[in-house]
């Protein structure tokens, strides 16, 4: 009996000691000034998977819904102009020829100019403040569209809309990277990026519903209602968005420590999670082979995604010219719903496999098939089916590309720049998209469809070539003597190496 009691007591004391050691390791891993990886990027601390899963679920519940709802209305306020066009926007503003394309283009000028500055502000000020401010700005801009009387005024408002929306997707992706591991990030980004195709679906439903209200011109009512809703959501988000784990009132001290430590454990040679802005890190966040390759891929993809957002109502109207405006609006909904479903499924698989590049490759073939169908047939059923193929996988590239450029850098500073770079290239793709479907090219739009086929084909080639290059460069890095390469460098210099660190490996 005594022996049993003694053994039992010994096991209990050993168990307590083990828990204390684990907690001590966590605090050391989260502590500033201490690196959480070895020279090859391997975490020096093991984490309790059950505790991690509970923490991740809690973060999912508190962070993702707010971000997703804000992005839903971000994209609705951007793409509702397509529904407004069907409801009489061009006629009321005296627009002719390619004036609609000019109106779309002006948005992307503001978008491109403010992409990087907006995300740097997100790092300096904090995403918990910047994202709500941006949301308030583009909500007010959308509301302003309800009161414009001519094309110049509409162009001015759309420019401001682009300025405020520029930082939303990179800012939200950067914000989530403060909370999630590399493998987890892609699925969480998809949970707000999925709002892009859903915005097309909701936009069509809202537009068709507002057409029954006769007190205000239908297209003005679209901007009025959606702008007011966005402003209301932005005011709520000032309260609900928590800037970073350390300031989260809904996390316990132990959960805050774990949240910081697990993110830091993937930062090669970094001694802090939120570092001070370093000019070398800023440059290497941009001048990164995989970041630039992925960003160009996102440019190509955005020609399709933004083209769908702005021109699907027009394309459907040309496929079914005999239908009423309400029917045309409703016919734009199903392709977006299908796209939204795959927007979740593809990143979910990417998360589970901790692979992004191969899924970027796999998004291209179905998009290519859709545009081949557009070019090969004039049959309405075939062309409407083609809208589903074009939407099935292209929306997933937004989440995949942002997660990929985030995974290919080390520091927080470089991550803010890499995400902004990706979105700047994407905005250039959106600018190209505004001129992909011209009025004189209708009703079959062979030039627009041919451009999108070429873009998706190039996407397939570039993503495949990048995957092979990443694997080859990783093999080259395996032969390096890490200690010799780092000899004579200070800790600050080592932290600034980013992807040039000899222990770095590209993450396909």
Short mmCIF file of C-alpha atoms in Angstrom, two decimals:
data_model
loop_
_atom_site.label_atom_id
_atom_site.label_comp_id
_atom_site.label_asym_id
_atom_site.label_seq_id
_atom_site.Cartn_x
_atom_site.Cartn_y
_atom_site.Cartn_z
CA UNK A 1 0.00 0.00 0.00
CA UNK A 2 2.76 2.36 0.98
CA UNK A 3 4.64 1.51 -2.19
CA UNK A 4 1.54 2.10 -4.33
CA UNK A 5 0.86 5.43 -2.60
CA UNK A 6 4.49 6.43 -3.04
CA UNK A 7 4.47 5.48 -6.73
CA UNK A 8 1.22 7.31 -7.24
CA UNK A 9 2.61 10.40 -5.55
CA UNK A 10 5.78 10.18 -7.62
CA UNK A 11 3.84 10.01 -10.91
CA UNK A 12 1.71 12.98 -9.88
CA UNK A 13 4.75 15.06 -9.02
CA UNK A 14 6.38 14.06 -12.29
CA UNK A 15 3.24 15.02 -14.20
CA UNK A 16 3.11 18.45 -12.56
CA UNK A 17 6.79 18.98 -13.32
CA UNK A 18 6.22 18.08 -16.99
CA UNK A 19 3.36 20.57 -17.30
CA UNK A 20 5.49 23.27 -15.71
CA UNK A 21 8.31 22.53 -18.13
CA UNK A 22 5.97 22.74 -21.12
CA UNK A 23 4.60 26.08 -19.90
CA UNK A 24 8.11 27.34 -19.29
CA UNK A 25 9.15 26.35 -22.83
CA UNK A 26 6.12 28.18 -24.23
CA UNK A 27 7.00 31.37 -22.41
CA UNK A 28 10.60 31.14 -23.62
CA UNK A 29 9.43 30.55 -27.21
CA UNK A 30 7.08 33.56 -27.03
CA UNK A 31 9.60 35.83 -25.28
CA UNK A 32 11.07 38.71 -27.27
CA UNK A 33 14.79 38.51 -27.93
CA UNK A 34 14.80 34.71 -28.16
CA UNK A 35 14.67 32.82 -31.47
CA UNK A 36 12.02 30.08 -31.61
CA UNK A 37 13.73 28.01 -34.32
CA UNK A 38 17.12 26.47 -34.96
CA UNK A 39 19.31 27.48 -37.93
CA UNK A 40 17.24 25.35 -40.31
CA UNK A 41 13.90 26.77 -39.22
CA UNK A 42 12.90 23.78 -37.07
CA UNK A 43 10.84 24.86 -33.99
CA UNK A 44 12.70 24.41 -30.71
CA UNK A 45 9.44 23.93 -28.77
CA UNK A 46 6.79 21.22 -29.14
CA UNK A 47 3.15 22.28 -28.82
CA UNK A 48 0.18 20.47 -27.35
CA UNK A 49 -2.00 19.70 -30.38
CA UNK A 50 -5.20 19.61 -28.34
CA UNK A 51 -4.46 23.02 -26.82
CA UNK A 52 -3.58 24.36 -30.26
CA UNK A 53 -6.82 23.05 -31.76
CA UNK A 54 -8.89 24.63 -28.99
CA UNK A 55 -7.09 27.94 -29.43
CA UNK A 56 -7.48 27.82 -33.22
CA UNK A 57 -11.21 27.16 -32.93
CA UNK A 58 -11.56 30.09 -30.55
CA UNK A 59 -9.68 32.40 -32.91
CA UNK A 60 -11.80 31.16 -35.82
CA UNK A 61 -14.95 32.10 -33.96
CA UNK A 62 -13.79 35.54 -32.84
CA UNK A 63 -11.81 36.74 -35.87
CA UNK A 64 -13.01 35.17 -39.13
CA UNK A 65 -16.73 36.15 -39.12
CA UNK A 66 -16.04 39.90 -38.80
CA UNK A 67 -13.35 39.83 -41.49
CA UNK A 68 -15.56 37.81 -43.84
CA UNK A 69 -18.60 40.06 -43.52
CA UNK A 70 -16.50 43.18 -44.11
CA UNK A 71 -14.95 41.66 -47.24
CA UNK A 72 -18.38 40.59 -48.51
CA UNK A 73 -19.51 44.20 -48.62
CA UNK A 74 -16.10 45.33 -49.86
CA UNK A 75 -16.61 43.22 -52.96
CA UNK A 76 -20.32 44.04 -53.26
CA UNK A 77 -19.50 47.76 -53.22
CA UNK A 78 -16.89 47.16 -55.91
CA UNK A 79 -18.90 44.93 -58.25
CA UNK A 80 -22.42 46.32 -57.80
CA UNK A 81 -21.72 48.61 -60.72
CA UNK A 82 -22.30 45.62 -63.02
CA UNK A 83 -25.84 45.23 -61.69
CA UNK A 84 -26.33 49.01 -61.78
CA UNK A 85 -25.43 48.94 -65.47
CA UNK A 86 -28.30 46.57 -66.17
CA UNK A 87 -30.61 48.83 -64.15
CA UNK A 88 -29.97 51.94 -66.28
CA UNK A 89 -26.73 53.54 -64.97
CA UNK A 90 -25.30 54.25 -68.43
CA UNK A 91 -28.48 55.83 -69.79
CA UNK A 92 -29.02 58.11 -66.80
CA UNK A 93 -25.42 59.37 -66.77
CA UNK A 94 -25.30 59.83 -70.55
CA UNK A 95 -22.58 57.23 -71.03
CA UNK A 96 -21.76 55.99 -74.54
CA UNK A 97 -19.23 53.69 -76.23
CA UNK A 98 -16.52 52.57 -73.82
CA UNK A 99 -17.43 55.03 -71.04
CA UNK A 100 -18.36 52.09 -68.81
CA UNK A 101 -14.86 50.64 -69.22
CA UNK A 102 -13.35 54.04 -68.32
CA UNK A 103 -15.47 54.14 -65.18
CA UNK A 104 -14.21 50.68 -64.19
CA UNK A 105 -10.57 51.59 -64.92
CA UNK A 106 -10.47 54.64 -62.67
CA UNK A 107 -11.16 52.39 -59.68
CA UNK A 108 -7.98 50.40 -60.29
CA UNK A 109 -5.79 53.48 -60.63
CA UNK A 110 -6.56 54.38 -57.01
CA UNK A 111 -6.35 50.70 -56.08
CA UNK A 112 -2.84 50.24 -57.53
CA UNK A 113 -1.44 53.48 -56.09
CA UNK A 114 -2.49 52.80 -52.50
CA UNK A 115 -1.96 49.04 -52.18
CA UNK A 116 1.52 49.11 -50.62
CA UNK A 117 1.10 52.32 -48.55
CA UNK A 118 -2.14 50.98 -47.12
CA UNK A 119 -0.57 47.71 -45.98
CA UNK A 120 2.45 49.46 -44.48
CA UNK A 121 0.00 51.66 -42.55
CA UNK A 122 -1.66 48.44 -41.44
CA UNK A 123 1.64 47.35 -39.88
CA UNK A 124 2.50 50.75 -38.36
CA UNK A 125 -0.92 51.64 -36.96
CA UNK A 126 -2.39 48.16 -36.56
CA UNK A 127 -4.98 46.28 -38.66
CA UNK A 128 -7.53 46.55 -35.85
CA UNK A 129 -7.76 50.28 -36.65
CA UNK A 130 -6.85 50.50 -40.33
CA UNK A 131 -9.32 47.89 -41.61
CA UNK A 132 -12.40 49.56 -40.01
CA UNK A 133 -11.25 52.98 -41.29
CA UNK A 134 -10.91 51.61 -44.83
CA UNK A 135 -14.32 49.96 -44.54
CA UNK A 136 -15.91 53.24 -43.46
CA UNK A 137 -14.24 54.98 -46.41
CA UNK A 138 -15.41 52.62 -49.12
CA UNK A 139 -18.89 52.44 -47.58
CA UNK A 140 -19.15 56.23 -47.84
CA UNK A 141 -17.81 56.09 -51.40
CA UNK A 142 -20.39 53.49 -52.40
CA UNK A 143 -23.10 55.66 -50.86
CA UNK A 144 -21.77 58.61 -52.86
CA UNK A 145 -22.39 56.76 -56.12
CA UNK A 146 -26.12 57.03 -55.44
CA UNK A 147 -25.92 60.82 -55.85
CA UNK A 148 -23.67 61.29 -58.90
CA UNK A 149 -25.21 63.09 -61.88
CA UNK A 150 -22.60 62.65 -64.62
CA UNK A 151 -19.61 60.55 -65.67
CA UNK A 152 -16.83 62.80 -64.20
CA UNK A 153 -18.50 62.71 -60.77
CA UNK A 154 -18.90 58.94 -60.99
CA UNK A 155 -15.20 58.59 -61.93
CA UNK A 156 -14.18 60.68 -58.92
CA UNK A 157 -16.21 58.51 -56.54
CA UNK A 158 -14.92 55.27 -58.09
CA UNK A 159 -11.33 56.53 -57.69
CA UNK A 160 -11.95 57.09 -53.96
CA UNK A 161 -13.56 53.65 -53.75
CA UNK A 162 -10.34 52.16 -55.15
CA UNK A 163 -8.21 54.11 -52.67
CA UNK A 164 -10.13 52.76 -49.67
CA UNK A 165 -10.55 49.20 -50.97
CA UNK A 166 -6.86 48.90 -51.90
CA UNK A 167 -5.82 47.77 -48.44
CA UNK A 168 -8.67 45.40 -47.65
CA UNK A 169 -7.54 42.06 -49.05
CA UNK A 170 -3.80 42.41 -48.28
CA UNK A 171 -4.62 44.01 -44.93
CA UNK A 172 -6.97 41.20 -43.93
CA UNK A 173 -4.50 38.54 -45.09
CA UNK A 174 -1.73 40.25 -43.10
CA UNK A 175 -4.06 40.54 -40.10
CA UNK A 176 -4.83 36.81 -40.17
CA UNK A 177 -1.11 35.99 -40.46
CA UNK A 178 -0.70 37.41 -36.95
CA UNK A 179 -2.99 34.69 -35.64
CA UNK A 180 -2.45 31.57 -37.78
CA UNK A 181 0.29 29.18 -38.80
CA UNK A 182 1.45 29.01 -42.43
CA UNK A 183 -0.60 25.89 -43.26
CA UNK A 184 -3.71 27.22 -41.50
CA UNK A 185 -3.66 30.60 -43.20
CA UNK A 186 -4.83 29.58 -46.66
CA UNK A 187 -8.15 28.17 -45.44
CA UNK A 188 -8.82 31.19 -43.19
CA UNK A 189 -8.09 33.56 -46.07
CA UNK A 190 -10.50 31.53 -48.19
CA UNK A 191 -13.24 32.08 -45.60
CA UNK A 192 -13.23 35.78 -46.38
CA UNK A 193 -12.16 35.60 -50.05
CA UNK A 194 -15.14 33.30 -50.68
CA UNK A 195 -17.19 36.42 -50.16
CA UNK A 196 -16.07 37.59 -53.63
CA UNK A 197 -18.18 35.03 -55.55
CA UNK A 198 -20.89 35.27 -52.90
CA UNK A 199 -20.90 39.04 -53.43
CA UNK A 200 -21.77 38.36 -57.05
CA UNK A 201 -24.61 36.11 -55.95
CA UNK A 202 -25.87 38.48 -53.25
CA UNK A 203 -25.42 41.45 -55.53
CA UNK A 204 -27.69 39.86 -58.12
CA UNK A 205 -30.30 38.99 -55.51
CA UNK A 206 -30.21 42.43 -53.90
CA UNK A 207 -30.40 44.17 -57.26
CA UNK A 208 -33.39 42.10 -58.36
CA UNK A 209 -35.10 42.76 -55.03
CA UNK A 210 -34.51 46.52 -55.16
CA UNK A 211 -36.01 46.68 -58.65
CA UNK A 212 -39.44 46.43 -57.00
CA UNK A 213 -38.88 49.69 -55.08
CA UNK A 214 -40.13 52.55 -57.21
CA UNK A 215 -39.45 55.64 -55.07
CA UNK A 216 -35.80 55.93 -56.16
CA UNK A 217 -34.13 54.97 -59.45
CA UNK A 218 -33.18 51.29 -59.15
CA UNK A 219 -29.45 51.68 -59.79
CA UNK A 220 -29.22 54.53 -57.27
CA UNK A 221 -31.05 52.42 -54.71
CA UNK A 222 -28.46 49.65 -55.16
CA UNK A 223 -25.62 51.98 -54.13
CA UNK A 224 -27.68 53.68 -51.43
CA UNK A 225 -28.73 50.54 -49.56
CA UNK A 226 -25.41 48.72 -49.85
CA UNK A 227 -23.41 51.83 -48.86
CA UNK A 228 -25.48 52.41 -45.72
CA UNK A 229 -25.08 48.76 -44.66
CA UNK A 230 -21.30 48.94 -45.16
CA UNK A 231 -20.98 52.10 -43.05
CA UNK A 232 -22.92 50.44 -40.24
CA UNK A 233 -20.69 47.35 -40.34
CA UNK A 234 -17.54 49.48 -40.30
CA UNK A 235 -18.63 51.21 -37.09
CA UNK A 236 -19.26 47.83 -35.43
CA UNK A 237 -15.85 46.54 -36.55
CA UNK A 238 -14.04 49.27 -34.59
CA UNK A 239 -15.22 47.35 -31.51
CA UNK A 240 -15.04 43.73 -32.70
CA UNK A 241 -11.62 43.62 -34.44
CA UNK A 242 -8.82 42.74 -32.01
CA UNK A 243 -5.45 44.03 -33.22
CA UNK A 244 -3.22 41.08 -32.18
CA UNK A 245 -3.21 38.16 -29.72
CA UNK A 246 -1.53 40.15 -26.93
CA UNK A 247 -4.46 42.63 -26.84
CA UNK A 248 -7.28 40.09 -27.13
CA UNK A 249 -9.52 40.40 -24.06
CA UNK A 250 -11.17 37.10 -24.97
CA UNK A 251 -7.93 35.09 -24.62
CA UNK A 252 -6.52 33.88 -21.30
CA UNK A 253 -2.86 34.71 -20.49
CA UNK A 254 -1.91 31.10 -21.31
CA UNK A 255 -3.74 31.27 -24.66
CA UNK A 256 -2.03 34.55 -25.54
CA UNK A 257 1.35 32.97 -24.86
CA UNK A 258 0.51 29.95 -27.01
CA UNK A 259 -0.89 32.14 -29.81
CA UNK A 260 2.35 34.13 -30.02
CA UNK A 261 4.69 31.15 -29.58
CA UNK A 262 3.16 28.99 -32.31
CA UNK A 263 3.31 31.78 -34.92
CA UNK A 264 6.86 32.67 -33.89
CA UNK A 265 7.90 29.00 -34.18
CA UNK A 266 7.71 29.30 -37.99
CA UNK A 267 9.81 32.46 -38.25
CA UNK A 268 13.35 31.41 -39.15
CA UNK A 269 15.94 33.14 -36.91
CA UNK A 270 13.46 35.84 -35.76
CA UNK A 271 13.47 36.90 -32.12
CA UNK A 272 10.12 38.76 -32.26
CA UNK A 273 6.81 38.23 -34.05
CA UNK A 274 6.03 41.91 -34.74
CA UNK A 275 9.40 43.38 -35.72
CA UNK A 276 10.25 47.02 -36.36
CA UNK A 277 10.20 48.11 -40.00
CA UNK A 278 13.54 47.34 -41.63
CA UNK A 279 14.32 48.72 -45.11
CA UNK A 280 16.17 45.54 -46.11
CA UNK A 281 13.23 43.39 -45.06
CA UNK A 282 10.86 45.67 -46.96
CA UNK A 283 12.96 45.22 -50.11
CA UNK A 284 13.31 41.44 -49.72
CA UNK A 285 9.57 41.15 -49.08
CA UNK A 286 9.15 42.46 -52.63
CA UNK A 287 12.32 41.19 -54.32
CA UNK A 288 11.57 37.53 -53.75
CA UNK A 289 11.46 35.11 -56.72
CA UNK A 290 8.39 33.18 -55.56
CA UNK A 291 6.55 36.31 -54.37
CA UNK A 292 7.04 37.94 -57.78
CA UNK A 293 6.08 34.77 -59.66
CA UNK A 294 2.96 34.27 -57.55
CA UNK A 295 2.03 37.94 -57.85
CA UNK A 296 2.20 37.75 -61.64
CA UNK A 297 0.02 34.64 -61.47
CA UNK A 298 -2.49 36.63 -59.41
CA UNK A 299 -2.40 39.36 -62.06
CA UNK A 300 -3.35 36.80 -64.69
CA UNK A 301 -6.03 35.32 -62.47
CA UNK A 302 -7.54 38.70 -61.67
CA UNK A 303 -8.17 39.35 -65.34
CA UNK A 304 -10.69 36.54 -65.04
CA UNK A 305 -12.02 37.17 -61.51
CA UNK A 306 -12.59 40.89 -61.94
CA UNK A 307 -13.88 40.34 -65.45
CA UNK A 308 -16.49 37.97 -64.04
CA UNK A 309 -17.41 40.48 -61.33
CA UNK A 310 -17.95 43.34 -63.76
CA UNK A 311 -19.18 41.60 -66.91
CA UNK A 312 -21.09 38.46 -65.90
CA UNK A 313 -24.40 40.42 -65.87
CA UNK A 314 -23.57 41.74 -69.36
CA UNK A 315 -22.54 38.30 -70.65
CA UNK A 316 -25.71 36.68 -69.26
CA UNK A 317 -27.81 39.48 -70.77
CA UNK A 318 -26.31 38.73 -74.19
CA UNK A 319 -26.86 34.98 -73.79
CA UNK A 320 -30.54 35.50 -72.90
CA UNK A 321 -31.53 38.83 -74.51
CA UNK A 322 -35.23 37.99 -74.39
CA UNK A 323 -35.29 37.69 -70.59
CA UNK A 324 -36.39 40.48 -68.23
CA UNK A 325 -33.82 42.44 -66.22
CA UNK A 326 -34.82 40.60 -63.03
CA UNK A 327 -34.36 37.22 -64.73
CA UNK A 328 -30.95 38.26 -66.03
CA UNK A 329 -29.91 39.39 -62.54
CA UNK A 330 -31.00 36.05 -61.06
CA UNK A 331 -29.17 34.06 -63.76
CA UNK A 332 -25.88 35.59 -62.59
CA UNK A 333 -26.28 33.95 -59.17
CA UNK A 334 -25.70 30.16 -59.77
CA UNK A 335 -22.17 30.42 -61.28
CA UNK A 336 -21.06 32.45 -58.28
CA UNK A 337 -22.54 29.93 -55.85
CA UNK A 338 -20.59 27.11 -57.51
CA UNK A 339 -17.43 29.24 -57.46
CA UNK A 340 -17.96 29.92 -53.76
CA UNK A 341 -18.22 26.21 -52.95
CA UNK A 342 -14.91 25.44 -54.65
CA UNK A 343 -13.38 28.54 -53.07
CA UNK A 344 -13.77 26.72 -49.74
CA UNK A 345 -12.98 23.15 -50.84
CA UNK A 346 -9.69 23.86 -52.64
CA UNK A 347 -8.05 25.87 -49.80
CA UNK A 348 -9.34 23.32 -47.27
CA UNK A 349 -7.42 20.61 -49.14
CA UNK A 350 -4.42 22.94 -49.34
CA UNK A 351 -4.48 23.44 -45.56
CA UNK A 352 -4.69 19.72 -44.82
CA UNK A 353 -1.80 18.93 -47.16
CA UNK A 354 0.19 22.13 -46.35
CA UNK A 355 0.68 22.64 -50.09
CA UNK A 356 -0.25 25.67 -52.19
CA UNK A 357 1.71 25.61 -55.44
CA UNK A 358 0.21 22.39 -56.77
CA UNK A 359 -3.30 23.73 -56.11
CA UNK A 360 -2.45 26.95 -57.93
CA UNK A 361 -1.52 24.76 -60.90
CA UNK A 362 -4.77 22.79 -60.70
CA UNK A 363 -6.98 25.90 -60.81
CA UNK A 364 -6.08 26.64 -64.44
CA UNK A 365 -7.49 23.72 -66.52
CA UNK A 366 -11.19 24.27 -65.68
CA UNK A 367 -10.91 28.00 -66.33
CA UNK A 368 -9.27 27.25 -69.68
CA UNK A 369 -12.09 24.84 -70.50
CA UNK A 370 -14.73 27.49 -69.80
CA UNK A 371 -13.22 30.01 -72.19
CA UNK A 372 -12.67 27.37 -74.85
CA UNK A 373 -16.42 26.69 -74.63
CA UNK A 374 -17.16 30.42 -75.00
CA UNK A 375 -14.97 30.61 -78.11
CA UNK A 376 -16.15 27.35 -79.67
CA UNK A 377 -19.93 27.73 -79.42
CA UNK A 378 -22.71 30.30 -79.76
CA UNK A 379 -25.33 27.98 -78.27
CA UNK A 380 -26.88 29.73 -75.20
CA UNK A 381 -26.85 26.56 -73.07
CA UNK A 382 -23.18 25.86 -73.81
CA UNK A 383 -22.20 29.47 -73.11
CA UNK A 384 -24.14 29.59 -69.86
CA UNK A 385 -22.49 26.30 -68.81
CA UNK A 386 -19.14 27.94 -69.63
CA UNK A 387 -19.78 30.62 -66.98
CA UNK A 388 -19.76 27.81 -64.38
CA UNK A 389 -16.43 26.41 -65.58
CA UNK A 390 -14.80 29.84 -65.55
CA UNK A 391 -15.99 30.44 -61.96
CA UNK A 392 -15.33 26.97 -60.48
CA UNK A 393 -11.67 27.33 -59.56
CA UNK A 394 -10.47 30.84 -60.39
CA UNK A 395 -11.77 32.40 -57.17
CA UNK A 396 -9.60 30.03 -55.09
CA UNK A 397 -6.42 31.64 -56.45
CA UNK A 398 -6.99 34.69 -54.26
CA UNK A 399 -6.63 32.67 -51.06
CA UNK A 400 -3.92 30.39 -52.45
CA UNK A 401 -1.73 33.21 -53.78
CA UNK A 402 -1.97 35.34 -50.63
CA UNK A 403 -1.17 32.32 -48.47
CA UNK A 404 1.72 31.44 -50.76
CA UNK A 405 3.42 34.87 -50.71
CA UNK A 406 2.92 34.94 -46.94
CA UNK A 407 4.60 31.53 -46.60
CA UNK A 408 7.62 32.52 -48.71
CA UNK A 409 8.86 35.30 -46.40
CA UNK A 410 10.05 35.28 -42.80
CA UNK A 411 9.45 38.51 -40.91
CA UNK A 412 6.28 40.44 -40.21
CA UNK A 413 7.64 43.41 -42.17
CA UNK A 414 8.39 41.33 -45.25
CA UNK A 415 4.97 39.69 -45.01
CA UNK A 416 3.14 43.02 -45.08
CA UNK A 417 5.09 43.95 -48.25
CA UNK A 418 4.75 40.56 -49.97
CA UNK A 419 0.98 40.59 -49.51
CA UNK A 420 0.74 44.18 -50.77
CA UNK A 421 2.91 43.25 -53.77
CA UNK A 422 0.62 40.35 -54.61
CA UNK A 423 -2.44 42.58 -54.45
CA UNK A 424 -0.80 45.37 -56.48
CA UNK A 425 -0.14 42.93 -59.30
CA UNK A 426 -3.69 41.65 -58.88
CA UNK A 427 -4.99 45.20 -59.21
CA UNK A 428 -3.12 45.55 -62.51
CA UNK A 429 -4.92 42.40 -63.64
CA UNK A 430 -8.19 44.02 -62.61
CA UNK A 431 -7.28 47.11 -64.66
CA UNK A 432 -6.71 44.90 -67.70
CA UNK A 433 -10.03 43.17 -67.00
CA UNK A 434 -11.93 46.45 -67.28
CA UNK A 435 -10.95 46.58 -70.96
CA UNK A 436 -11.37 42.88 -71.71
CA UNK A 437 -15.02 43.09 -72.78
CA UNK A 438 -15.60 46.05 -75.08
CA UNK A 439 -19.02 47.09 -76.39
CA UNK A 440 -18.08 46.65 -80.06
CA UNK A 441 -16.77 43.12 -79.35
CA UNK A 442 -20.24 41.87 -78.29
CA UNK A 443 -22.36 39.89 -78.19
CA UNK A 444 -19.95 36.91 -78.35
CA UNK A 445 -16.84 38.80 -77.10
CA UNK A 446 -14.16 36.69 -78.84
CA UNK A 447 -11.39 39.12 -77.82
CA UNK A 448 -12.38 39.12 -74.15
CA UNK A 449 -12.75 35.35 -74.03
CA UNK A 450 -9.50 34.84 -75.96
CA UNK A 451 -7.65 37.12 -73.52
CA UNK A 452 -8.93 35.13 -70.56
CA UNK A 453 -7.98 31.84 -72.21
CA UNK A 454 -4.46 33.16 -72.77
CA UNK A 455 -4.25 34.38 -69.15
CA UNK A 456 -5.34 31.06 -67.66
CA UNK A 457 -2.96 29.17 -69.96
CA UNK A 458 -0.05 31.39 -68.90
CA UNK A 459 -1.06 30.85 -65.26
CA UNK A 460 -0.74 27.09 -65.77
CA UNK A 461 2.72 27.40 -67.34
CA UNK A 462 4.15 29.84 -64.78
CA UNK A 463 2.90 27.99 -61.69
CA UNK A 464 4.27 24.70 -63.01
CA UNK A 465 7.67 26.20 -63.83
CA UNK A 466 7.84 27.87 -60.39
CA UNK A 467 7.19 24.57 -58.62
CA UNK A 468 10.10 22.91 -60.41
CA UNK A 469 12.37 25.89 -59.65
CA UNK A 470 11.48 25.82 -55.93
CA UNK A 471 12.36 22.13 -55.70
CA UNK A 472 15.65 22.62 -57.56
CA UNK A 473 16.70 25.57 -55.39
CA UNK A 474 15.86 23.66 -52.22
CA UNK A 475 18.19 20.87 -53.34
CA UNK A 476 20.93 23.45 -53.92
CA UNK A 477 20.43 24.89 -50.43
CA UNK A 478 20.76 21.44 -48.84
CA UNK A 479 24.43 21.46 -49.80
CA UNK A 480 25.21 24.74 -48.00
CA UNK A 481 27.17 24.84 -44.74
CA UNK A 482 24.85 27.01 -42.63
CA UNK A 483 27.36 27.83 -39.88
CA UNK A 484 29.97 28.87 -42.42
CA UNK A 485 27.49 31.02 -44.35
CA UNK A 486 26.40 32.84 -41.17
CA UNK A 487 29.89 33.26 -39.76
CA UNK A 488 30.65 36.84 -38.67
CA UNK A 489 27.05 38.08 -38.91
CA UNK A 490 25.28 39.74 -35.99
CA UNK A 491 21.81 38.63 -34.85
CA UNK A 492 20.26 41.70 -36.48
CA UNK A 493 22.00 40.92 -39.78
CA UNK A 494 20.87 37.29 -39.62
CA UNK A 495 17.26 38.36 -39.02
CA UNK A 496 17.42 40.64 -42.06
CA UNK A 497 18.53 37.85 -44.43
CA UNK A 498 14.96 36.68 -45.07
CA UNK A 499 14.88 34.16 -47.96
CA UNK A 500 18.65 34.58 -48.43
CA UNK A 501 19.26 32.82 -45.09
CA UNK A 502 21.13 29.54 -45.87
CA UNK A 503 18.70 27.59 -43.69
CA UNK A 504 15.68 28.85 -45.64
CA UNK A 505 13.64 26.41 -47.73
CA UNK A 506 10.93 27.32 -50.21
CA UNK A 507 7.56 25.92 -49.16
CA UNK A 508 5.62 24.55 -52.13
#
